[in-house]
């Protein structure tokens, strides 16, 4: 199983610029109530839906908190995943067990008939979800512990 410690940052993109004179890498500045956070978007970053990142876009970016980061301000992280976010939805990324509970205990999935389950390249995924890194889009949860949700969409990172 992957050993990611994924941390989400929700916000609005303020700017997208070339990073260190490398045309294959971008620096994306994301603003939220905590201030600005910079994300390096490299060829290894999964840009959800292959959308063109642009200023004014509402996004969620995930970084691995276990990776080293430069001690600079504003903070700068390597984006593992970044994608457009609907303000009425929450985006979660993590690994789930056989009961579809996140390994960090923060969310339990109830798969509905309308839940779209696809791979990162948009193909249907018909195998077990346990042990996979999943990006989950959902809008409401129960007040139970862990919160439960029926997601709108699940993207499996194979």
Short mmCIF file of C-alpha atoms in Angstrom, two decimals:
data_model
loop_
_atom_site.label_atom_id
_atom_site.label_comp_id
_atom_site.label_asym_id
_atom_site.label_seq_id
_atom_site.Cartn_x
_atom_site.Cartn_y
_atom_site.Cartn_z
CA UNK A 1 0.00 0.00 0.00
CA UNK A 2 1.19 3.54 -0.69
CA UNK A 3 2.42 5.40 2.35
CA UNK A 4 1.16 8.91 1.68
CA UNK A 5 0.24 11.41 4.35
CA UNK A 6 -1.97 13.52 2.06
CA UNK A 7 -2.96 16.99 3.25
CA UNK A 8 -5.56 19.00 1.31
CA UNK A 9 -5.44 22.74 0.69
CA UNK A 10 -8.61 24.35 -0.67
CA UNK A 11 -8.48 27.77 -2.23
CA UNK A 12 -8.49 29.98 -5.28
CA UNK A 13 -5.56 30.07 -7.69
CA UNK A 14 -3.97 33.52 -7.66
CA UNK A 15 -1.30 32.87 -10.30
CA UNK A 16 0.25 30.17 -12.44
CA UNK A 17 3.84 30.73 -13.57
CA UNK A 18 6.74 28.76 -14.97
CA UNK A 19 8.88 27.22 -12.21
CA UNK A 20 12.69 27.70 -12.26
CA UNK A 21 12.81 28.28 -16.04
CA UNK A 22 11.50 24.75 -16.57
CA UNK A 23 8.70 24.70 -19.15
CA UNK A 24 7.43 21.36 -17.81
CA UNK A 25 6.86 22.65 -14.27
CA UNK A 26 4.52 25.29 -12.90
CA UNK A 27 4.30 27.26 -9.67
CA UNK A 28 0.68 27.68 -8.61
CA UNK A 29 -0.16 30.16 -5.85
CA UNK A 30 -3.35 29.18 -3.98
CA UNK A 31 -5.04 31.64 -1.61
CA UNK A 32 -7.43 30.73 1.20
CA UNK A 33 -8.24 32.08 4.67
CA UNK A 34 -4.78 30.95 5.90
CA UNK A 35 -2.98 32.99 3.23
CA UNK A 36 -1.00 31.91 0.16
CA UNK A 37 0.37 28.41 -0.38
CA UNK A 38 2.59 27.69 -3.39
CA UNK A 39 2.39 24.36 -5.18
CA UNK A 40 4.92 23.01 -7.66
CA UNK A 41 3.00 21.22 -10.42
CA UNK A 42 5.44 18.82 -12.06
CA UNK A 43 5.04 16.04 -14.62
CA UNK A 44 4.52 13.72 -11.61
CA UNK A 45 1.50 15.73 -10.40
CA UNK A 46 -1.90 14.27 -11.26
CA UNK A 47 -4.01 17.17 -12.52
CA UNK A 48 -7.55 15.87 -12.06
CA UNK A 49 -9.45 15.89 -15.34
CA UNK A 50 -6.37 17.34 -17.07
CA UNK A 51 -7.87 20.82 -16.65
CA UNK A 52 -5.83 23.90 -17.50
CA UNK A 53 -4.96 25.55 -14.20
CA UNK A 54 -5.67 29.28 -14.29
CA UNK A 55 -6.08 32.25 -11.98
CA UNK A 56 -9.50 32.47 -10.33
CA UNK A 57 -10.08 28.70 -10.37
CA UNK A 58 -11.39 27.09 -7.16
CA UNK A 59 -9.12 24.09 -6.47
CA UNK A 60 -8.08 21.48 -3.97
CA UNK A 61 -4.40 20.56 -3.97
CA UNK A 62 -2.94 17.65 -2.02
CA UNK A 63 0.65 17.33 -0.85
CA UNK A 64 2.47 14.57 1.03
CA UNK A 65 3.26 15.91 4.51
CA UNK A 66 5.99 13.27 4.90
CA UNK A 67 8.13 14.78 2.11
CA UNK A 68 10.77 17.39 2.94
CA UNK A 69 9.88 21.00 2.13
CA UNK A 70 11.93 24.19 1.96
CA UNK A 71 11.59 26.43 5.01
CA UNK A 72 10.33 29.49 3.17
CA UNK A 73 7.33 31.74 3.33
CA UNK A 74 4.84 31.38 1.83
CA UNK A 75 5.03 27.60 2.17
CA UNK A 76 5.87 25.65 -0.98
CA UNK A 77 4.88 22.03 -1.56
CA UNK A 78 5.12 19.50 -4.36
CA UNK A 79 1.50 18.93 -5.46
CA UNK A 80 0.64 15.24 -5.68
CA UNK A 81 -2.91 15.90 -6.90
CA UNK A 82 -4.63 19.14 -7.87
CA UNK A 83 -8.02 19.70 -9.40
CA UNK A 84 -11.02 21.94 -9.76
CA UNK A 85 -13.37 22.00 -6.78
CA UNK A 86 -17.05 22.76 -6.66
CA UNK A 87 -17.60 24.99 -3.57
CA UNK A 88 -20.51 22.74 -2.48
CA UNK A 89 -18.33 19.61 -2.53
CA UNK A 90 -15.50 18.21 -0.49
CA UNK A 91 -12.57 16.39 -2.07
CA UNK A 92 -10.74 13.73 -0.07
CA UNK A 93 -7.68 11.70 -1.09
CA UNK A 94 -6.42 8.66 0.75
CA UNK A 95 -6.25 4.89 1.03
CA UNK A 96 -9.25 2.84 2.18
CA UNK A 97 -9.49 -0.58 3.86
CA UNK A 98 -11.75 -3.58 3.06
CA UNK A 99 -14.70 -1.84 4.77
CA UNK A 100 -14.10 1.30 2.66
CA UNK A 101 -12.99 3.24 5.71
CA UNK A 102 -10.09 5.64 5.24
CA UNK A 103 -6.93 4.38 6.92
CA UNK A 104 -6.80 7.60 8.95
CA UNK A 105 -10.37 6.92 10.18
CA UNK A 106 -11.71 10.20 8.83
CA UNK A 107 -14.28 8.92 6.29
CA UNK A 108 -16.30 5.82 5.40
CA UNK A 109 -17.65 5.30 1.90
CA UNK A 110 -21.08 3.90 1.03
CA UNK A 111 -21.07 3.20 -2.69
CA UNK A 112 -24.37 4.10 -4.35
CA UNK A 113 -25.73 3.16 -7.75
CA UNK A 114 -25.04 6.69 -8.97
CA UNK A 115 -21.43 6.74 -7.71
CA UNK A 116 -19.11 7.07 -10.68
CA UNK A 117 -15.92 4.99 -10.19
CA UNK A 118 -13.15 5.57 -12.73
CA UNK A 119 -9.38 5.35 -13.09
CA UNK A 120 -7.22 8.44 -13.40
CA UNK A 121 -7.55 8.25 -17.18
CA UNK A 122 -11.36 8.12 -17.05
CA UNK A 123 -11.89 4.40 -17.65
CA UNK A 124 -14.42 2.41 -15.59
CA UNK A 125 -12.92 0.68 -12.54
CA UNK A 126 -14.64 -2.59 -11.61
CA UNK A 127 -12.19 -4.06 -9.10
CA UNK A 128 -12.13 -3.80 -5.28
CA UNK A 129 -11.39 -0.31 -3.95
CA UNK A 130 -9.59 -1.47 -0.81
CA UNK A 131 -5.88 -0.75 -0.71
CA UNK A 132 -6.14 1.78 -3.54
CA UNK A 133 -5.39 5.49 -3.36
CA UNK A 134 -8.73 7.17 -4.05
CA UNK A 135 -9.77 10.73 -4.78
CA UNK A 136 -13.34 11.06 -3.51
CA UNK A 137 -15.85 13.81 -4.36
CA UNK A 138 -18.78 14.10 -1.94
CA UNK A 139 -21.16 16.73 -0.60
CA UNK A 140 -22.71 15.47 2.64
CA UNK A 141 -21.74 13.16 5.49
CA UNK A 142 -23.44 11.64 8.49
CA UNK A 143 -22.56 12.85 11.99
CA UNK A 144 -21.28 9.40 12.94
CA UNK A 145 -17.68 8.54 13.73
CA UNK A 146 -16.24 8.10 11.20
CA UNK A 147 -18.48 10.27 9.02
CA UNK A 148 -20.12 8.29 6.22
CA UNK A 149 -20.88 9.49 2.73
CA UNK A 150 -22.17 8.28 -0.60
CA UNK A 151 -19.71 9.89 -3.00
CA UNK A 152 -20.63 11.40 -6.34
CA UNK A 153 -17.36 10.32 -7.92
CA UNK A 154 -14.31 8.22 -7.04
CA UNK A 155 -11.08 8.39 -9.01
CA UNK A 156 -8.77 5.41 -8.48
CA UNK A 157 -5.07 6.20 -8.73
CA UNK A 158 -3.66 2.91 -10.04
#
